[in-house]
Short mmCIF file of C-alpha atoms in Angstrom, two decimals:
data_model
loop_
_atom_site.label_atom_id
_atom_site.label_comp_id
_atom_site.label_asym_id
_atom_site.label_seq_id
_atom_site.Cartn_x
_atom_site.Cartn_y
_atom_site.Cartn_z
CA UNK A 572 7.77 41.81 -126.95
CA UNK A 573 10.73 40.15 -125.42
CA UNK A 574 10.48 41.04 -121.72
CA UNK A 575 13.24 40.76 -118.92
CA UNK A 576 11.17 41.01 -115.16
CA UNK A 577 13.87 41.78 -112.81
CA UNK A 578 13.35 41.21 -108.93
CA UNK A 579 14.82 40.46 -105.95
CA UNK A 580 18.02 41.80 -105.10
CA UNK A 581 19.53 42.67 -101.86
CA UNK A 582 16.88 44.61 -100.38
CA UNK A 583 15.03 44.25 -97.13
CA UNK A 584 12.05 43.82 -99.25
CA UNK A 585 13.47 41.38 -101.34
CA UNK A 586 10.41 39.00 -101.30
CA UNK A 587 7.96 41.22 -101.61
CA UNK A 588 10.01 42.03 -104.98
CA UNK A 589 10.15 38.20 -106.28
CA UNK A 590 6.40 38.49 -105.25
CA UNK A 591 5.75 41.00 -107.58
CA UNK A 592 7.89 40.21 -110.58
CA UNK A 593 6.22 36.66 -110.40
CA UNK A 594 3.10 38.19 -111.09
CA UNK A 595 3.97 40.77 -113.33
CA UNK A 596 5.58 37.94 -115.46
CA UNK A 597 2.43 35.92 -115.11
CA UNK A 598 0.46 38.68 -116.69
CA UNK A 599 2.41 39.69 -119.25
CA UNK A 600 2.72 36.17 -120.66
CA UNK A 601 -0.38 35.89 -120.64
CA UNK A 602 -0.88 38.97 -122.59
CA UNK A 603 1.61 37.42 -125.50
CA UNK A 604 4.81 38.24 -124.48
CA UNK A 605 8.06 36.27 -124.20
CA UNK A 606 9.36 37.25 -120.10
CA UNK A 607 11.71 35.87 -118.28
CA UNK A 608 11.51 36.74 -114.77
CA UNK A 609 15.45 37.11 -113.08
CA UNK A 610 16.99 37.64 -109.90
CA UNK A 611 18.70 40.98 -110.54
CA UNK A 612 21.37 39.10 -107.57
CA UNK A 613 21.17 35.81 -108.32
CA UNK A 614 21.06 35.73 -111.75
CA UNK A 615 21.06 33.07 -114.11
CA UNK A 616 24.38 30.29 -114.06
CA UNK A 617 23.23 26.91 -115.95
CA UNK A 618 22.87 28.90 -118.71
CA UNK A 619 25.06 26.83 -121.46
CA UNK A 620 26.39 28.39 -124.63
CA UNK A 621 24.54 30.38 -126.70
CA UNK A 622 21.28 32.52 -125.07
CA UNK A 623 20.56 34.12 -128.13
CA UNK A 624 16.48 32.39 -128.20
CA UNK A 625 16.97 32.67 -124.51
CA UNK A 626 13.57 34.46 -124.85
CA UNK A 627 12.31 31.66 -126.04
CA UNK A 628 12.50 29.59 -123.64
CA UNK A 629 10.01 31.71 -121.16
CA UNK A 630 11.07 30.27 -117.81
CA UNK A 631 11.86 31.43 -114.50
CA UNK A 632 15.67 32.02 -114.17
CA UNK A 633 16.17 29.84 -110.90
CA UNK A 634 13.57 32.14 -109.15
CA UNK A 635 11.91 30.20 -106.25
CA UNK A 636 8.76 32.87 -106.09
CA UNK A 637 6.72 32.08 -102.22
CA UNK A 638 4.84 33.73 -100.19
CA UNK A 639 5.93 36.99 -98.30
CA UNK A 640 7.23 36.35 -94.63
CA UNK A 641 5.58 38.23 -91.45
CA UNK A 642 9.66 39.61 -91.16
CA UNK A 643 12.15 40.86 -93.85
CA UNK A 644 14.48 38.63 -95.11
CA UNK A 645 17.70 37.42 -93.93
CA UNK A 646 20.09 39.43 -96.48
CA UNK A 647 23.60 37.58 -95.02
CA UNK A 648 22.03 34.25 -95.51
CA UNK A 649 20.88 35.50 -99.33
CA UNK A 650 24.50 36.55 -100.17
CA UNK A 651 26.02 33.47 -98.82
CA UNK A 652 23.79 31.47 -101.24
CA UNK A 653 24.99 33.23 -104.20
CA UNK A 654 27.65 30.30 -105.75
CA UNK A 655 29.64 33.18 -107.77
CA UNK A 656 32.99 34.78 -107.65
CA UNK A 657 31.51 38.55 -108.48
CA UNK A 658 30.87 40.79 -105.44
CA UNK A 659 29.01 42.91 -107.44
CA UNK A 660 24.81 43.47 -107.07
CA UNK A 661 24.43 41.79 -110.85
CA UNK A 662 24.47 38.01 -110.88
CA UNK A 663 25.25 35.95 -113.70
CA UNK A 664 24.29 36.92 -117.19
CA UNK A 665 21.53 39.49 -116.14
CA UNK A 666 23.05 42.62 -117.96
CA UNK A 667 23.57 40.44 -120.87
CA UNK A 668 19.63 39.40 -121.19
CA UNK A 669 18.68 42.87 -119.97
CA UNK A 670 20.32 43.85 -123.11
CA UNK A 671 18.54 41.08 -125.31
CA UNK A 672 15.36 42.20 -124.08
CA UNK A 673 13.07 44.96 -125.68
CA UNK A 674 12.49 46.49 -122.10
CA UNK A 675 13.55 45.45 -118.61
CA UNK A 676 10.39 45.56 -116.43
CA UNK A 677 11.80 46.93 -113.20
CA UNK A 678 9.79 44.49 -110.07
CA UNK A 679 12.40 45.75 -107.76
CA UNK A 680 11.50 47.03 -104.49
CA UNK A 681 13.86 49.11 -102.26
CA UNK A 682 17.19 50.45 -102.04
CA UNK A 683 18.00 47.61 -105.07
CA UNK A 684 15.89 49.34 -107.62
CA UNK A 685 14.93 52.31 -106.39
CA UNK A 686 17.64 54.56 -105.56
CA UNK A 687 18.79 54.69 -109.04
CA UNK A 688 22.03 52.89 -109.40
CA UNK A 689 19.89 50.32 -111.86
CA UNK A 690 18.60 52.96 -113.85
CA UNK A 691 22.32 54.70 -114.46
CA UNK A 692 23.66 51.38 -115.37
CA UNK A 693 21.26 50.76 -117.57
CA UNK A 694 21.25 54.10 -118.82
CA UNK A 695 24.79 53.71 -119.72
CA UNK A 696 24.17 50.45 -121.58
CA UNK A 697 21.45 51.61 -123.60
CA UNK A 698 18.83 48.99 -121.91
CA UNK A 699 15.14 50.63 -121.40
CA UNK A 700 13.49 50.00 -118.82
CA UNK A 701 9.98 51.07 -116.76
CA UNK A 702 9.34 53.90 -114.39
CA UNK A 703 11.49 57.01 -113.36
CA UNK A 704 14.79 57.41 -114.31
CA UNK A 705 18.11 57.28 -112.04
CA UNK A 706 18.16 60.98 -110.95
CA UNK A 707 14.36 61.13 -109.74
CA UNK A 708 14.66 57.81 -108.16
CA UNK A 709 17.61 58.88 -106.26
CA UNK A 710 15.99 61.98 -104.89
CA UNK A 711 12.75 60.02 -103.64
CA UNK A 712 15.06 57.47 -102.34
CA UNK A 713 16.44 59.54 -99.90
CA UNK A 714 13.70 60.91 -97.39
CA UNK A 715 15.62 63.82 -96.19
CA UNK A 716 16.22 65.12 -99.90
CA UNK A 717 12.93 64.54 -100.63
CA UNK A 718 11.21 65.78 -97.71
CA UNK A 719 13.07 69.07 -98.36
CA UNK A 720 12.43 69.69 -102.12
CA UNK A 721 8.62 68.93 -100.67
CA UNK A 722 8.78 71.99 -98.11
CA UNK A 723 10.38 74.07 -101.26
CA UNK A 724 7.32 73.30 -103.72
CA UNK A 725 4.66 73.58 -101.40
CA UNK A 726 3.95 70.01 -100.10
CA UNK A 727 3.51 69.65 -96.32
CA UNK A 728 5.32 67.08 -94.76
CA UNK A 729 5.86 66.28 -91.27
CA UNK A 730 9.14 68.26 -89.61
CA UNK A 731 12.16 66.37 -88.35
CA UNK A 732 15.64 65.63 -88.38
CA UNK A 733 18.06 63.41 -89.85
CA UNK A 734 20.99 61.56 -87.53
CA UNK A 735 23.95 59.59 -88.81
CA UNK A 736 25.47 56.52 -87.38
CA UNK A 737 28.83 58.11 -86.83
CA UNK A 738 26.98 60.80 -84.97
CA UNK A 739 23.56 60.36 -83.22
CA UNK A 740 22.90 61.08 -79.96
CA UNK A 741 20.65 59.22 -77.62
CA UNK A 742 19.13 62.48 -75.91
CA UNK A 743 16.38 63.47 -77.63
CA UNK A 744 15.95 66.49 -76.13
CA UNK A 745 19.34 68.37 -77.04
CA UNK A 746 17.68 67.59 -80.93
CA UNK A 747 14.60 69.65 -80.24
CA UNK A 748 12.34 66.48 -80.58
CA UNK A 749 9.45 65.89 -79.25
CA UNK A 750 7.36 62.93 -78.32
CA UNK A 751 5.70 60.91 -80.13
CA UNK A 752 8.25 60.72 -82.89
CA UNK A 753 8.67 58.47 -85.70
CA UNK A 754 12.36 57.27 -86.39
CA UNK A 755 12.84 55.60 -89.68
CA UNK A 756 15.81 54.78 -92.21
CA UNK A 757 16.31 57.43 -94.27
CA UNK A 758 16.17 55.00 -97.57
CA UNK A 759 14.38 52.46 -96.78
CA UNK A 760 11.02 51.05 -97.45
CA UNK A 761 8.47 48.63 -96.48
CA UNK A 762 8.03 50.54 -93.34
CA UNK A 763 11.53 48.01 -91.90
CA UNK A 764 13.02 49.12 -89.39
CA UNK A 765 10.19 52.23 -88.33
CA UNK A 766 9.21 52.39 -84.69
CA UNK A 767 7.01 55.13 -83.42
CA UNK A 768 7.89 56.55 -80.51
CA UNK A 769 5.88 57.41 -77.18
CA UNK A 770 8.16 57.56 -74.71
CA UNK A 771 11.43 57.80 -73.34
CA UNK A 772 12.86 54.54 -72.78
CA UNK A 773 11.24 53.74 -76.64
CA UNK A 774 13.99 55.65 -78.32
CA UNK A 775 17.31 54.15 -77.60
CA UNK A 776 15.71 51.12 -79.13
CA UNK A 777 13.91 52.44 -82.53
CA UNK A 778 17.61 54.35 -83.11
CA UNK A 779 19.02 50.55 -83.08
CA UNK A 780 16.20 49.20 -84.68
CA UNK A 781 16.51 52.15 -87.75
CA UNK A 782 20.29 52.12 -87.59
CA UNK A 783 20.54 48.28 -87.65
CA UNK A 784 19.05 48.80 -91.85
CA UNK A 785 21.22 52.20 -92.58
CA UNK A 786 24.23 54.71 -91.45
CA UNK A 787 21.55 57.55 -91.90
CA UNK A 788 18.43 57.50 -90.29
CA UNK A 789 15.28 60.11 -90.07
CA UNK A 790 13.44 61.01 -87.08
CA UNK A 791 10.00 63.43 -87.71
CA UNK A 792 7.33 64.18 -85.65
CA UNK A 793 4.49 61.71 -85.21
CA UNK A 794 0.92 62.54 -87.23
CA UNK A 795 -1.83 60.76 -85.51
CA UNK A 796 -4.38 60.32 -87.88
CA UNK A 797 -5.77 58.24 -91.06
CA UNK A 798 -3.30 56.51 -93.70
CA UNK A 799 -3.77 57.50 -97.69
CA UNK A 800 -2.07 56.38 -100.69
CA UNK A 801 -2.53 58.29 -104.18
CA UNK A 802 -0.93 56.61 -107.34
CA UNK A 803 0.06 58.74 -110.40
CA UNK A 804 0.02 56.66 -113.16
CA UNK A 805 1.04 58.58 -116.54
CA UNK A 806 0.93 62.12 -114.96
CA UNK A 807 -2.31 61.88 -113.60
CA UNK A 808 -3.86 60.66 -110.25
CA UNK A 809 -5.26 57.77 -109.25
CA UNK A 810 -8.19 57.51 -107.01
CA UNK A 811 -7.28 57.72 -103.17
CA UNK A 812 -6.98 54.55 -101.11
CA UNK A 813 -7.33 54.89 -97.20
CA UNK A 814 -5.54 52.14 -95.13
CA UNK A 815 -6.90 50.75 -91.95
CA UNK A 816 -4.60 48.47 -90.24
CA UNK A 817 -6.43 45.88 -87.71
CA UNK A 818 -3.41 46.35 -85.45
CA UNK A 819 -1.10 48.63 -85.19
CA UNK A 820 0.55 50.81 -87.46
CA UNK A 821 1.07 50.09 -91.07
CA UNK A 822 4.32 47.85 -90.98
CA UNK A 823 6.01 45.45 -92.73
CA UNK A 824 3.40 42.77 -91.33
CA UNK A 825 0.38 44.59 -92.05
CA UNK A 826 1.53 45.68 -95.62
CA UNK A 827 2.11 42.48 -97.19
CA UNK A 828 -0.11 39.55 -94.48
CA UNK A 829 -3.97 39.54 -96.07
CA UNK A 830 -6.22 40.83 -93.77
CA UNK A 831 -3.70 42.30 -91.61
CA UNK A 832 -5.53 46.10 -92.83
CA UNK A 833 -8.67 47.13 -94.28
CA UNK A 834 -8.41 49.40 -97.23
CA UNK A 835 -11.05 51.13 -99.04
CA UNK A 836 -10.70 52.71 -102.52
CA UNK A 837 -11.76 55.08 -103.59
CA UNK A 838 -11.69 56.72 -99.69
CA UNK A 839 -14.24 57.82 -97.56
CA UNK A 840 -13.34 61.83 -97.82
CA UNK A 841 -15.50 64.63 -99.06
CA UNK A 842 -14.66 66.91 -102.69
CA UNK A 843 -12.13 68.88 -101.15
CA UNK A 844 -9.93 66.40 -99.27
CA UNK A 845 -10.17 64.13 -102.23
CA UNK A 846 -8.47 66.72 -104.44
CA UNK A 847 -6.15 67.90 -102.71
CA UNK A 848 -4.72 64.72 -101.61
CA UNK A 849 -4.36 63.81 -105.69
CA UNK A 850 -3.36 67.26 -106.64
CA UNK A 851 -0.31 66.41 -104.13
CA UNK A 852 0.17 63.27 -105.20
CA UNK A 853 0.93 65.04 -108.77
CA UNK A 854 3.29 67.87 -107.34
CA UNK A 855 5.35 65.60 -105.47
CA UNK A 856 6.03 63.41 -108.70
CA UNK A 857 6.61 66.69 -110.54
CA UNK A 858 8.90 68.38 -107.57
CA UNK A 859 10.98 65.03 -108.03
CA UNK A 860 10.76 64.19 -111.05
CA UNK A 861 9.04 61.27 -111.41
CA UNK A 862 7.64 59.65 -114.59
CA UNK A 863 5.33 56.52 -115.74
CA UNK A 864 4.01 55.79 -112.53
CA UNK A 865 4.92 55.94 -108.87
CA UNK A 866 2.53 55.97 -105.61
CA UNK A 867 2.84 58.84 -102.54
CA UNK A 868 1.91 57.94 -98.94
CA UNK A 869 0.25 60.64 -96.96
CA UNK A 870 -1.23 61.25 -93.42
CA UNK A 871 -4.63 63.80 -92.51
CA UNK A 872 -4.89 64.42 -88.42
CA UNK A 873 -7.78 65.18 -87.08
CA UNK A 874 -8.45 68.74 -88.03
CA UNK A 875 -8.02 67.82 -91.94
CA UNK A 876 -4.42 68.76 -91.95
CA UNK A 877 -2.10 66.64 -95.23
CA UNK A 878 1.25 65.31 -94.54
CA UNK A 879 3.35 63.83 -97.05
CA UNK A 880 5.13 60.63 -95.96
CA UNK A 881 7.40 59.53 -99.22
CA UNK A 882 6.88 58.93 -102.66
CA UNK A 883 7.59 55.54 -104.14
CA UNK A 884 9.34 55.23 -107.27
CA UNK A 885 8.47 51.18 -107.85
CA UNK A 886 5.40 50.81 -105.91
CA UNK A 887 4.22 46.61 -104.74
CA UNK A 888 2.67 45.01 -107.31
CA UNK A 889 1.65 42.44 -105.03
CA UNK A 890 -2.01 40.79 -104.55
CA UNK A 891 -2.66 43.04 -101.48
CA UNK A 892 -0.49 46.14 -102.58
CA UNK A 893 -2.09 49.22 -103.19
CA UNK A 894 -1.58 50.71 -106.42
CA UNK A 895 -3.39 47.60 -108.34
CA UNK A 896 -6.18 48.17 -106.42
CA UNK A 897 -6.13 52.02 -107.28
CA UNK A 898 -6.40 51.43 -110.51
CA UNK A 899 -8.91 48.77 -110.47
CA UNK A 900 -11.29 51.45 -109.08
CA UNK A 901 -10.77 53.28 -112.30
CA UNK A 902 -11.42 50.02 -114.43
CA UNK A 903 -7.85 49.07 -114.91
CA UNK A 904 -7.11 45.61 -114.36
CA UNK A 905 -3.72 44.32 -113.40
CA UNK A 906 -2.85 42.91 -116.57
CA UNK A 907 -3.37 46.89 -118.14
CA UNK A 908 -1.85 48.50 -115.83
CA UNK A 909 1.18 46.16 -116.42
CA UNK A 910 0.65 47.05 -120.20
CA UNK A 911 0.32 50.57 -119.18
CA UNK A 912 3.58 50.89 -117.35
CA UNK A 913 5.26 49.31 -120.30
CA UNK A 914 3.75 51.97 -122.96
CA UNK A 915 4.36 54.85 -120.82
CA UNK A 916 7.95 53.64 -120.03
CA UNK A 917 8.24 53.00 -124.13
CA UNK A 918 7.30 56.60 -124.55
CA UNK A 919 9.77 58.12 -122.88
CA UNK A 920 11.92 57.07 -124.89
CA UNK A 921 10.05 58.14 -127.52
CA UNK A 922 10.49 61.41 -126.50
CA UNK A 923 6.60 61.77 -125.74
CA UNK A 924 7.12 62.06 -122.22
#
């Protein structure tokens, strides 16, 4: 198949996305298919005249693919670089290979990919493309959407509030919250721009800190206890993954740095835990609609108790991310569950699913 690999973007987790489209494209070539990996913002400018055997060629559309940075990345400094008159999130001639393409393999990360402006566009130009679709990407996007059609179907999630930037007070206690408190961007990922906080003088700072990413920002209370991760990968669960950071909590650092956490798959957790941590995983892809494969982060304290976190709609793909390793437990190596992704996605629209 001809294969378009779109990454990058204008997301804080913009190289963790050229990190994984490099080696998604990797493996699908060398599965027999014609990619081209593309910076979804970038884009592709030297091309001259006709691109109709662009496929052909099977390079790497100006995409410089290194290794992920201990901090996100420096978006002004990214736009600035961009030699093009459009303002627009699509560089140069990437809706016109999307189109050429038999599917666009979606390596985005973040709000460039996963809050389903992407999929509409390409909905409305007929190009197919992996995982969910616009409308379920949208609502897991959005953590206060989510987090309430989670409380409405059953799924326990931690409680909290969500503050705007045009509104937001720095008094914690006319809000009803209590300490510790985690205060996050409502849409973001990659845990940027999360602080936990313990104490007073902590919270000033994580609302600048979350507010410095987005205009809307959630604060919940804090779950002290043990990390999980459960993939769904074509309606059904993969095995659990705990997450064990040396240092810390899991952040941006810890996600993406090797060694920075220890992870163990499938977890440490007796019958009962185990299943209801993957029959979650399930319902929260079916409260929001997700299809072909996302991943759902949850947190147990220490009397057994489930929190959801989020669900993610385009999950790392990276050498230390977690859903690989999910579903290498089960015997599915990366290059599969690339091939996977792509029959699943192809099958939608199908009809099958």
């Amino acid at each position: 198949m001809d294969i378009a690999v779109l990454a990058g973007g204008l997301s804080g987790e913009r190289d963790v996305s050229l990190k994984t489209g490099g080696m998604v494209a990797e493996a699908l070539r060398g599965n027999g298919h014609r990619v081209i990996l593309l910076d979804v913002f970038m884009g592709y400018k030297d091309v001259k005249g006709d691109i109709s055997d662009i496929f052909a060629q099977e390079w790497d559309a100006g995409v410089q693919v290194e290794d992920i940075s201990e901090t996100a990345p420096d978006l002004e400094k990214i736009k600035a670089a961009r030699d093009s008159e459009c303002d627009g999130l699509f560089g140069p001639n990437v809706l016109q290979i999307c189109q050429m393409a038999d599917i666009v393999f979606m390596a985005l990360h973040g709000e460039d990919g996963e809050n389903g402006k992407i999929q509409a566009a390409f909905d409305l130009l007929g190009i197919r493309y992996t995982g969910s679709g616009y409308f379920g990407s949208a609502l897991a996007m959005n953590k206060a959407v989510s987090k309430t059609l989670f409380r409405e179907n059953g799924i326990p999630t931690p409680g909290g509030i969500t503050m705007s930037k045009t509104d937001w007070t720095e008094n914690f206690t006319e809000e009803e919250i209590s300490l510790p408190c985690v205060v996050k961007p409502c849409s973001g990922g990659s845990s940027i721009g999360i602080s936990i906080v313990r104490t007073e003088g902590e919270f000033v700072k994580a609302l600048e800190e979350a507010f410095r990413w987005e205009d809307e920002i959630v604060i919940e209370e804090f779950i002290e206890g043990r990390d999980f991760s459960v993939g769904v990968l074509g309606g059904k669960a993969l095995p659990v993954i705990e997450i064990m950071p040396v240092q810390g909590f899991y952040d941006y650092k810890n996600k993406y740095k090797a060694g920075s956490a220890v992870e163990i798959c499938p977890a440490e957790l007796d019958a009962k835990a185990t299943e209801d941590l993957m029959d979650y995983a399930v319902a929260v892809a079916k409260a929001l609609g997700l299809t072909t494969y996302a991943r759902m982060d949850f947190r147990m304290n220490k009397d057994g108790c489930i929190y959801c976190l989020e669900a993610n709609t385009l999950p790392g793909m990276t050498a230390t991310s977690l859903l690989p390793q999910e579903a290498q437990a089960v015997g599915i190596n990366y290059v599969q569950l690339c091939e996977r992704i792509i029959q699943y996605s192809l099958e939608k629209y199908e009809g099958k699913k």
